[in-house]
């Protein structure tokens, strides 16, 4: 469906919202949403996400100063919020005039984990300007498929690596 404008991305909304249909059908207790260009790089963050038992939690982009919609944990008690969102998005043909970060009904924005959309050049440059030494990241996002953690070794530390 493409992305005709900054705030119009019907395909993302349709795919994202479909998760509540699957969760209800198969009796899931939790939905963990991590977009394909984001990586969880610390066991601390993985454990936190695994152990969540309530609410709709997302993380935080320090650069953009808003909730990070690319990583979310939606627990069963928040499924009614998600179902209401799905119903509204369906009626609106998955088009709204707000970005997901400002529209989704998160119950908690967790700011204690370190990470950002480092695949965006402006975000990466801003982080580089502020670093005084290597930073241990819990997540990294919007990276290209050829991303290799070793390329960032002078700046960032990753607990986990991937192929």
C-alpha positions in Angstrom: 0.0 0.0 0.0 3.0 2.3 0.2 3.4 5.5 2.1 1.8 8.4 0.2 2.7 10.9 2.9 4.5 11.2 6.3 1.3 10.4 8.2 -0.4 8.1 5.6 0.8 4.5 5.9 -2.2 2.3 5.6 -0.2 -0.9 5.0 1.6 -0.5 8.4 -1.6 0.2 10.2 -3.4 -2.7 8.6 -0.6 -5.2 9.3 -0.1 -3.9 12.9 -3.8 -3.9 13.8 -4.2 -7.4 12.5 -2.2 -8.7 15.5 -5.2 -8.2 17.7 -7.2 -10.5 15.5 -4.6 -13.2 15.7 -4.1 -12.7 19.5 -7.8 -13.1 20.1 -8.2 -16.1 17.8 -5.3 -18.0 19.3 -5.6 -16.9 22.9 -2.3 -15.1 23.1 -1.5 -13.4 26.5 0.9 -10.9 25.0 1.8 -9.2 21.7 5.4 -8.2 21.3 5.9 -6.0 18.3 9.4 -5.4 17.0 9.7 -4.0 13.5 12.1 -5.8 11.1 14.7 -3.0 11.1 14.9 -2.8 14.9 17.0 -5.0 17.1 16.9 -5.7 20.9 20.5 -5.9 21.9 20.5 -6.5 25.6 19.3 -9.3 27.8 18.1 -6.7 30.3 15.6 -5.3 27.8 14.6 -8.8 26.5 13.9 -9.9 30.1 11.9 -6.7 30.8 9.7 -7.3 27.8 9.2 -11.0 28.6 8.3 -10.2 32.2 5.7 -7.6 31.5 2.3 -8.8 32.6 0.0 -5.7 32.1 -0.5 -2.6 30.0 0.6 -1.4 26.6 4.3 -0.5 26.9 6.5 1.2 24.4 10.0 2.6 24.7 11.4 6.1 24.0 13.3 7.9 21.3 15.5 10.5 23.0 16.3 12.2 19.7 12.6 12.6 18.6 11.4 12.9 22.2 8.4 10.7 21.6 7.3 7.1 22.2 9.1 4.5 19.9 6.2 2.8 18.1 8.6 0.2 16.5 8.9 -1.7 19.7 5.8 -2.4 21.8 4.6 -4.9 24.3 0.8 -5.2 24.5 -0.4 -7.4 27.4 -3.8 -9.1 27.5 -5.4 -6.5 29.8 -4.7 -3.9 27.1 -6.3 -6.0 24.3 -9.6 -4.1 24.7 -7.6 -0.9 23.9 -6.1 -2.6 20.9 -9.5 -3.9 19.7 -10.9 -0.4 20.0 -8.0 0.9 18.0 -8.5 -1.8 15.4 -12.2 -1.0 15.1 -11.5 2.7 14.6 -8.7 2.2 12.1 -10.9 -0.2 10.1 -13.7 2.4 10.0 -11.2 5.0 8.9 -9.7 2.7 6.2 -6.5 2.8 8.2 -5.9 6.5 7.5 -5.5 9.0 10.3 -3.9 12.4 10.4 -1.4 11.6 13.2 1.8 9.6 13.4 1.5 6.3 15.2 3.8 7.5 18.0 1.3 10.1 19.0 -1.9 8.1 18.3 -1.4 4.7 19.9 -2.9 4.4 23.3 0.2 3.4 25.3 -0.3 3.0 29.0 3.4 3.3 29.7 6.4 4.8 27.9 9.5 3.2 29.3 12.5 5.6 29.2 15.1 3.7 31.1 16.4 1.7 28.1 19.1 3.2 25.8 18.5 3.1 22.1 17.2 5.1 19.2 16.7 5.2 15.4 20.4 5.2 14.7 19.8 4.2 11.0 18.5 7.8 10.5 21.6 9.9 9.7 20.4 12.9 11.7 19.8 10.7 14.7 23.1 9.0 14.4 25.0 12.3 14.0 23.2 13.8 17.1 24.3 10.8 19.1 27.8 11.1 17.9 28.0 14.7 19.0 27.0 13.8 22.5 29.0 10.7 23.1 32.1 10.9 25.3 32.8 7.2 25.2 31.2 3.9 24.1 27.5 3.5 25.1 25.9 0.2 25.8 22.7 0.1 23.8 19.5 -1.9 24.7 18.0 -1.5 21.2 18.9 0.1 17.8 16.5 0.8 15.0 15.9 1.8 11.4 19.2 0.1 10.4 19.9 -1.1 6.9 20.1 -4.9 6.2 23.9 -4.8 5.8 24.2 -3.3 9.4 27.0 -5.0 11.3 27.5 -4.2 15.0 31.3 -4.5 14.7 31.2 -1.3 12.4 29.9 0.6 15.4 32.3 -0.9 18.0 34.1 2.4 18.7 30.9 4.1 19.6 28.4 1.5 20.9 28.5 -1.7 22.8 26.1 -4.5 22.0 25.5 -7.4 24.3 24.0 -9.5 21.5 25.0 -9.7 17.9 23.1 -11.1 15.0 23.9 -12.3 11.5 
